[in-house]
Amino acid sequence: GEDVEQSLFLSVREGDSSVINCTYTDSSSTYLYWYKQEPGAGLQLLTYIFSNMDMKQDQRLTVLLNKKDKHLSLRIADTQTGDSAIYFCAESYTNAGKSTFGDGTTLTVKP
Amino acid sequence: EAGVTQSPTHLIKTRGQQATLRCSPISGHTSVYWYQQALGLGLQFLLWYDEGEERNRGNFPPRFSGRQFPNYSSELNVNALELEDSALYLCASSSQGSDQPQHFGDGTRLSIL
């Protein structure tokens, strides 16, 4: 079945690294995504990884995928106060048209 | 390049009324998706349209319906509104291929009084 789980809250100090974790159950997913949602806004696509990749780096963002354990993580280096938001993990499937989202991790960055 | 645009930003209705929400995809995108983000329930998939056809539907009653126009824009209609329909409705678009990255608009906040 399809289920994506994330921890609900993460608090870090400005300048530290943040690691947001996600687990999923459906091994047929093709892409895995990280979205950011700021208050009152829609979802901003941050980065995504194809399911046959292990790692993707994009500036301050590093995505790690452990397909065996169905575990996805997002590392944000040098976290800034502007990174405070809700981060959603999602997976998509060929021909299904939908993405399944986790419930989101609220990241709070303290000065 | 313009992103996904949704209108209206806010919509206030009363129980039993009908609501129409609109979405314009990113230029060149042919697929449009609708999601409901209700408080405490996360993002729930509603509908997927591609090339004018409904391709997939989430676990929602038939009073949630929509369509996609020849220019790939889309409407979501909700009939016989209920209090629990209050939510942020998000539209996303992608290039052809249902597993392509979905890009979201800022949503329509629907409030039912």
mmCIF file of N, CA and C in Angstrom, chain B residues 16-109:
data_model
loop_
_atom_site.group_PDB
_atom_site.id
_atom_site.type_symbol
_atom_site.label_atom_id
_atom_site.label_comp_id
_atom_site.label_asym_id
_atom_site.label_seq_id
_atom_site.Cartn_x
_atom_site.Cartn_y
_atom_site.Cartn_z
ATOM 1 N N GLY B 16 -24.467 23.729 1.508
ATOM 2 C CA GLY B 16 -25.426 23.477 0.446
ATOM 3 C C GLY B 16 -25.138 24.205 -0.851
ATOM 4 N N GLN B 17 -24.295 25.243 -0.782
ATOM 5 C CA GLN B 17 -23.965 25.976 -2.010
ATOM 6 C C GLN B 17 -22.971 25.188 -2.865
ATOM 7 N N GLN B 18 -22.640 25.766 -4.002
ATOM 8 C CA GLN B 18 -21.701 25.154 -4.929
ATOM 9 C C GLN B 18 -20.498 26.082 -5.086
ATOM 10 N N ALA B 19 -19.329 25.495 -5.229
ATOM 11 C CA ALA B 19 -18.110 26.293 -5.391
ATOM 12 C C ALA B 19 -17.378 25.863 -6.662
ATOM 13 N N THR B 20 -16.798 26.861 -7.335
ATOM 14 C CA THR B 20 -15.975 26.594 -8.523
ATOM 15 C C THR B 20 -14.602 27.203 -8.317
ATOM 16 N N LEU B 21 -13.590 26.378 -8.431
ATOM 17 C CA LEU B 21 -12.209 26.807 -8.270
ATOM 18 C C LEU B 21 -11.500 26.634 -9.604
ATOM 19 N N ARG B 22 -10.586 27.549 -9.916
ATOM 20 C CA ARG B 22 -9.942 27.551 -11.215
ATOM 21 C C ARG B 22 -8.436 27.446 -11.111
ATOM 22 N N CYS B 23 -7.841 26.875 -12.150
ATOM 23 C CA CYS B 23 -6.400 26.629 -12.145
ATOM 24 C C CYS B 23 -5.858 26.776 -13.561
ATOM 25 N N SER B 24 -4.765 27.514 -13.694
ATOM 26 C CA SER B 24 -4.049 27.599 -14.968
ATOM 27 C C SER B 24 -2.675 26.976 -14.784
ATOM 28 N N PRO B 25 -2.357 25.969 -15.590
ATOM 29 C CA PRO B 25 -1.073 25.276 -15.411
ATOM 30 C C PRO B 25 0.089 26.082 -15.977
ATOM 31 N N ILE B 26 1.269 25.642 -15.690
ATOM 32 C CA ILE B 26 2.470 26.212 -16.303
ATOM 33 C C ILE B 26 2.394 25.959 -17.805
ATOM 34 N N SER B 27 2.810 26.952 -18.571
ATOM 35 C CA SER B 27 2.778 26.827 -20.033
ATOM 36 C C SER B 27 3.555 25.583 -20.468
ATOM 37 N N GLY B 28 2.918 24.775 -21.303
ATOM 38 C CA GLY B 28 3.563 23.554 -21.779
ATOM 39 C C GLY B 28 3.195 22.314 -20.982
ATOM 40 N N HIS B 29 2.621 22.512 -19.817
ATOM 41 C CA HIS B 29 2.179 21.364 -19.012
ATOM 42 C C HIS B 29 0.786 20.933 -19.456
ATOM 43 N N THR B 30 0.583 19.630 -19.565
ATOM 44 C CA THR B 30 -0.717 19.129 -20.008
ATOM 45 C C THR B 30 -1.496 18.441 -18.896
ATOM 46 N N SER B 31 -0.808 18.101 -17.814
ATOM 47 C CA SER B 31 -1.478 17.418 -16.695
ATOM 48 C C SER B 31 -1.778 18.395 -15.573
ATOM 49 N N VAL B 32 -2.971 18.268 -15.014
ATOM 50 C CA VAL B 32 -3.386 19.086 -13.876
ATOM 51 C C VAL B 32 -3.893 18.152 -12.771
ATOM 52 N N TYR B 33 -3.501 18.457 -11.554
ATOM 53 C CA TYR B 33 -3.871 17.652 -10.396
ATOM 54 C C TYR B 33 -4.526 18.563 -9.364
ATOM 55 N N TRP B 34 -5.488 18.000 -8.653
ATOM 56 C CA TRP B 34 -6.126 18.729 -7.556
ATOM 57 C C TRP B 34 -5.931 17.953 -6.263
ATOM 58 N N TYR B 35 -5.606 18.705 -5.206
ATOM 59 C CA TYR B 35 -5.440 18.132 -3.872
ATOM 60 C C TYR B 35 -6.225 18.972 -2.870
ATOM 61 N N GLN B 36 -6.663 18.291 -1.812
ATOM 62 C CA GLN B 36 -7.287 18.986 -0.705
ATOM 63 C C GLN B 36 -6.349 18.939 0.489
ATOM 64 N N GLN B 37 -6.101 20.097 1.099
ATOM 65 C CA GLN B 37 -5.284 20.141 2.315
ATOM 66 C C GLN B 37 -6.165 20.665 3.446
ATOM 67 N N ALA B 38 -6.769 19.740 4.146
ATOM 68 C CA ALA B 38 -7.622 20.101 5.270
ATOM 69 C C ALA B 38 -6.808 20.056 6.546
ATOM 70 N N LEU B 39 -7.199 20.862 7.507
ATOM 71 C CA LEU B 39 -6.471 20.948 8.775
ATOM 72 C C LEU B 39 -6.467 19.576 9.430
ATOM 73 N N GLY B 40 -5.257 19.106 9.741
ATOM 74 C CA GLY B 40 -5.148 17.830 10.445
ATOM 75 C C GLY B 40 -5.233 16.611 9.568
ATOM 76 N N LEU B 41 -5.453 16.792 8.263
ATOM 77 C CA LEU B 41 -5.605 15.624 7.389
ATOM 78 C C LEU B 41 -4.525 15.537 6.328
ATOM 79 N N GLY B 42 -3.628 16.488 6.249
ATOM 80 C CA GLY B 42 -2.575 16.425 5.249
ATOM 81 C C GLY B 42 -3.110 16.661 3.851
ATOM 82 N N LEU B 43 -2.307 16.342 2.881
ATOM 83 C CA LEU B 43 -2.686 16.526 1.473
ATOM 84 C C LEU B 43 -3.337 15.263 0.951
ATOM 85 N N GLN B 44 -4.551 15.410 0.448
ATOM 86 C CA GLN B 44 -5.283 14.270 -0.099
ATOM 87 C C GLN B 44 -5.496 14.487 -1.588
ATOM 88 N N PHE B 45 -5.151 13.476 -2.378
ATOM 89 C CA PHE B 45 -5.318 13.551 -3.833
ATOM 90 C C PHE B 45 -6.796 13.523 -4.198
ATOM 91 N N LEU B 46 -7.180 14.459 -5.064
ATOM 92 C CA LEU B 46 -8.573 14.551 -5.505
ATOM 93 C C LEU B 46 -8.743 14.022 -6.933
ATOM 94 N N LEU B 47 -8.069 14.679 -7.888
ATOM 95 C CA LEU B 47 -8.319 14.404 -9.301
ATOM 96 C C LEU B 47 -7.052 14.634 -10.112
ATOM 97 N N TRP B 48 -6.963 13.911 -11.221
ATOM 98 C CA TRP B 48 -5.896 14.109 -12.192
ATOM 99 C C TRP B 48 -6.527 14.215 -13.579
ATOM 100 N N TYR B 49 -6.196 15.290 -14.283
ATOM 101 C CA TYR B 49 -6.640 15.476 -15.665
ATOM 102 C C TYR B 49 -5.421 15.533 -16.568
ATOM 103 N N ASP B 50 -5.566 14.918 -17.713
ATOM 104 C CA ASP B 50 -4.505 14.984 -18.722
ATOM 105 C C ASP B 50 -5.154 14.970 -20.093
ATOM 106 N N GLU B 51 -4.749 15.908 -20.937
ATOM 107 C CA GLU B 51 -5.295 16.005 -22.296
ATOM 108 C C GLU B 51 -6.821 16.035 -22.296
ATOM 109 N N GLY B 52 -7.394 16.723 -21.331
ATOM 110 C CA GLY B 52 -8.844 16.912 -21.303
ATOM 111 C C GLY B 52 -9.645 15.792 -20.670
ATOM 112 N N GLU B 53 -8.962 14.735 -20.256
ATOM 113 C CA GLU B 53 -9.668 13.577 -19.707
ATOM 114 C C GLU B 53 -9.354 13.392 -18.223
ATOM 115 N N GLU B 54 -10.329 12.917 -17.477
ATOM 116 C CA GLU B 54 -10.070 12.545 -16.090
ATOM 117 C C GLU B 54 -9.349 11.199 -16.088
ATOM 118 N N ARG B 55 -8.161 11.149 -15.511
ATOM 119 C CA ARG B 55 -7.324 9.944 -15.567
ATOM 120 C C ARG B 55 -7.344 9.156 -14.260
ATOM 121 N N ASN B 56 -7.538 9.851 -13.158
ATOM 122 C CA ASN B 56 -7.566 9.166 -11.873
ATOM 123 C C ASN B 56 -8.306 10.030 -10.879
ATOM 124 N N ARG B 57 -8.855 9.388 -9.866
ATOM 125 C CA ARG B 57 -9.678 10.082 -8.886
ATOM 126 C C ARG B 57 -9.361 9.528 -7.503
ATOM 127 N N GLY B 58 -9.291 10.417 -6.538
ATOM 128 C CA GLY B 58 -9.060 9.991 -5.168
ATOM 129 C C GLY B 58 -10.356 9.567 -4.504
ATOM 130 N N ASN B 59 -10.256 9.268 -3.227
ATOM 131 C CA ASN B 59 -11.397 8.752 -2.473
ATOM 132 C C ASN B 59 -12.292 9.897 -1.979
ATOM 133 N N PHE B 60 -12.965 10.527 -2.899
ATOM 134 C CA PHE B 60 -13.875 11.636 -2.586
ATOM 135 C C PHE B 60 -15.233 11.357 -3.212
ATOM 136 N N PRO B 61 -16.306 11.904 -2.604
ATOM 137 C CA PRO B 61 -17.645 11.645 -3.164
ATOM 138 C C PRO B 61 -17.829 12.320 -4.523
ATOM 139 N N PRO B 62 -18.855 11.892 -5.273
ATOM 140 C CA PRO B 62 -19.086 12.411 -6.629
ATOM 141 C C PRO B 62 -19.402 13.902 -6.675
ATOM 142 N N ARG B 63 -19.757 14.508 -5.541
ATOM 143 C CA ARG B 63 -20.043 15.944 -5.585
ATOM 144 C C ARG B 63 -18.763 16.770 -5.820
ATOM 145 N N PHE B 64 -17.618 16.107 -5.751
ATOM 146 C CA PHE B 64 -16.357 16.724 -6.178
ATOM 147 C C PHE B 64 -16.138 16.319 -7.633
ATOM 148 N N SER B 65 -16.115 17.294 -8.512
ATOM 149 C CA SER B 65 -15.933 16.986 -9.927
ATOM 150 C C SER B 65 -15.121 18.100 -10.558
ATOM 151 N N GLY B 66 -14.746 17.895 -11.787
ATOM 152 C CA GLY B 66 -13.989 18.938 -12.449
ATOM 153 C C GLY B 66 -13.931 18.699 -13.934
ATOM 154 N N ARG B 67 -13.140 19.512 -14.580
ATOM 155 C CA ARG B 67 -12.902 19.322 -16.002
ATOM 156 C C ARG B 67 -11.628 20.041 -16.392
ATOM 157 N N GLN B 68 -11.121 19.652 -17.550
ATOM 158 C CA GLN B 68 -9.949 20.315 -18.110
ATOM 159 C C GLN B 68 -10.318 20.828 -19.491
ATOM 160 N N PHE B 69 -9.956 22.045 -19.758
ATOM 161 C CA PHE B 69 -10.311 22.704 -21.004
ATOM 162 C C PHE B 69 -9.230 22.479 -22.064
ATOM 163 N N PRO B 70 -9.558 22.798 -23.348
ATOM 164 C CA PRO B 70 -8.567 22.579 -24.421
ATOM 165 C C PRO B 70 -7.258 23.331 -24.191
ATOM 166 N N ASN B 71 -7.285 24.435 -23.449
ATOM 167 C CA ASN B 71 -6.026 25.163 -23.185
ATOM 168 C C ASN B 71 -5.323 24.608 -21.937
ATOM 169 N N TYR B 72 -5.799 23.484 -21.420
ATOM 170 C CA TYR B 72 -5.236 22.747 -20.284
ATOM 171 C C TYR B 72 -5.550 23.358 -18.922
ATOM 172 N N SER B 73 -6.233 24.494 -18.893
ATOM 173 C CA SER B 73 -6.675 24.997 -17.596
ATOM 174 C C SER B 73 -7.755 24.065 -17.055
ATOM 175 N N SER B 74 -8.056 24.225 -15.777
ATOM 176 C CA SER B 74 -8.967 23.271 -15.149
ATOM 177 C C SER B 74 -9.865 23.960 -14.144
ATOM 178 N N GLU B 75 -11.013 23.354 -13.933
ATOM 179 C CA GLU B 75 -11.945 23.786 -12.893
ATOM 180 C C GLU B 75 -12.213 22.637 -11.947
ATOM 181 N N LEU B 76 -12.339 22.957 -10.671
ATOM 182 C CA LEU B 76 -12.805 21.994 -9.682
ATOM 183 C C LEU B 76 -14.141 22.506 -9.175
ATOM 184 N N ASN B 77 -15.161 21.666 -9.245
ATOM 185 C CA ASN B 77 -16.480 22.023 -8.747
ATOM 186 C C ASN B 77 -16.821 21.167 -7.538
ATOM 187 N N VAL B 78 -17.339 21.825 -6.526
ATOM 188 C CA VAL B 78 -17.784 21.108 -5.339
ATOM 189 C C VAL B 78 -19.239 21.484 -5.113
ATOM 190 N N ASN B 79 -20.105 20.498 -5.200
ATOM 191 C CA ASN B 79 -21.538 20.722 -5.017
ATOM 192 C C ASN B 79 -21.956 20.385 -3.597
ATOM 193 N N ALA B 80 -23.121 20.909 -3.223
ATOM 194 C CA ALA B 80 -23.716 20.590 -1.913
ATOM 195 C C ALA B 80 -22.675 20.689 -0.805
ATOM 196 N N LEU B 81 -22.075 21.849 -0.692
ATOM 197 C CA LEU B 81 -20.955 22.056 0.227
ATOM 198 C C LEU B 81 -21.308 21.688 1.664
ATOM 199 N N GLU B 82 -20.355 21.038 2.316
ATOM 200 C CA GLU B 82 -20.482 20.665 3.719
ATOM 201 C C GLU B 82 -19.388 21.362 4.524
ATOM 202 N N LEU B 83 -19.621 21.470 5.822
ATOM 203 C CA LEU B 83 -18.652 22.173 6.665
ATOM 204 C C LEU B 83 -17.253 21.579 6.540
ATOM 205 N N GLU B 84 -17.176 20.253 6.420
ATOM 206 C CA GLU B 84 -15.855 19.603 6.367
ATOM 207 C C GLU B 84 -15.135 19.801 5.033
ATOM 208 N N ASP B 85 -15.791 20.478 4.086
ATOM 209 C CA ASP B 85 -15.107 20.809 2.828
ATOM 210 C C ASP B 85 -14.189 22.018 2.990
ATOM 211 N N SER B 86 -14.257 22.656 4.136
ATOM 212 C CA SER B 86 -13.366 23.796 4.392
ATOM 213 C C SER B 86 -11.926 23.313 4.357
ATOM 214 N N ALA B 87 -11.130 23.904 3.485
ATOM 215 C CA ALA B 87 -9.755 23.435 3.300
ATOM 216 C C ALA B 87 -9.048 24.354 2.325
ATOM 217 N N LEU B 88 -7.755 24.114 2.183
ATOM 218 C CA LEU B 88 -6.974 24.739 1.118
ATOM 219 C C LEU B 88 -6.968 23.758 -0.053
ATOM 220 N N TYR B 89 -7.392 24.203 -1.218
ATOM 221 C CA TYR B 89 -7.415 23.352 -2.401
ATOM 222 C C TYR B 89 -6.246 23.752 -3.288
ATOM 223 N N LEU B 90 -5.382 22.797 -3.506
ATOM 224 C CA LEU B 90 -4.156 23.043 -4.257
ATOM 225 C C LEU B 90 -4.237 22.391 -5.621
ATOM 226 N N CYS B 91 -3.813 23.134 -6.600
ATOM 227 C CA CYS B 91 -3.713 22.640 -7.965
ATOM 228 C C CYS B 91 -2.230 22.498 -8.302
ATOM 229 N N ALA B 92 -1.898 21.474 -9.035
ATOM 230 C CA ALA B 92 -0.526 21.280 -9.498
ATOM 231 C C ALA B 92 -0.557 20.931 -10.977
ATOM 232 N N SER B 93 0.544 21.190 -11.651
ATOM 233 C CA SER B 93 0.635 20.777 -13.044
ATOM 234 C C SER B 93 1.979 20.103 -13.288
ATOM 235 N N SER B 94 2.013 19.298 -14.336
ATOM 236 C CA SER B 94 3.262 18.669 -14.730
ATOM 237 C C SER B 94 3.263 18.476 -16.241
ATOM 238 N N SER B 95 4.453 18.234 -16.768
ATOM 239 C CA SER B 95 4.526 17.876 -18.172
ATOM 240 C C SER B 95 3.951 16.468 -18.321
ATOM 241 N N GLN B 96 3.758 16.054 -19.540
ATOM 242 C CA GLN B 96 3.088 14.772 -19.763
ATOM 243 C C GLN B 96 3.874 13.618 -19.162
ATOM 244 N N GLY B 97 3.131 12.711 -18.548
ATOM 245 C CA GLY B 97 3.805 11.629 -17.826
ATOM 246 C C GLY B 97 3.449 11.803 -16.374
ATOM 247 N N SER B 98 2.647 10.904 -15.869
ATOM 248 C CA SER B 98 2.017 11.138 -14.570
ATOM 249 C C SER B 98 3.010 11.101 -13.425
ATOM 250 N N ASP B 99 4.239 10.636 -13.665
ATOM 251 C CA ASP B 99 5.190 10.626 -12.561
ATOM 252 C C ASP B 99 6.165 11.785 -12.649
ATOM 253 N N GLN B 100 5.883 12.734 -13.511
ATOM 254 C CA GLN B 100 6.746 13.909 -13.623
ATOM 255 C C GLN B 100 6.541 14.828 -12.417
ATOM 256 N N PRO B 101 7.572 15.607 -12.067
ATOM 257 C CA PRO B 101 7.429 16.495 -10.898
ATOM 258 C C PRO B 101 6.240 17.426 -11.038
ATOM 259 N N GLN B 102 5.486 17.538 -9.974
ATOM 260 C CA GLN B 102 4.308 18.386 -9.952
ATOM 261 C C GLN B 102 4.663 19.734 -9.324
ATOM 262 N N HIS B 103 4.230 20.793 -9.987
ATOM 263 C CA HIS B 103 4.473 22.146 -9.517
ATOM 264 C C HIS B 103 3.147 22.734 -9.049
ATOM 265 N N PHE B 104 3.144 23.288 -7.852
ATOM 266 C CA PHE B 104 1.911 23.711 -7.213
ATOM 267 C C PHE B 104 1.666 25.208 -7.304
ATOM 268 N N GLY B 105 0.376 25.545 -7.326
ATOM 269 C CA GLY B 105 -0.046 26.921 -7.135
ATOM 270 C C GLY B 105 -0.161 27.233 -5.650
ATOM 271 N N ASP B 106 -0.587 28.444 -5.337
ATOM 272 C CA ASP B 106 -0.702 28.869 -3.940
ATOM 273 C C ASP B 106 -2.026 28.476 -3.309
ATOM 274 N N GLY B 107 -2.935 27.913 -4.092
ATOM 275 C CA GLY B 107 -4.150 27.358 -3.526
ATOM 276 C C GLY B 107 -5.306 28.338 -3.432
ATOM 277 N N THR B 108 -6.490 27.766 -3.252
ATOM 278 C CA THR B 108 -7.699 28.519 -2.951
ATOM 279 C C THR B 108 -8.165 28.084 -1.575
ATOM 280 N N ARG B 109 -8.323 29.043 -0.686
ATOM 281 C CA ARG B 109 -8.810 28.750 0.666
ATOM 282 C C ARG B 109 -10.328 28.803 0.618
#
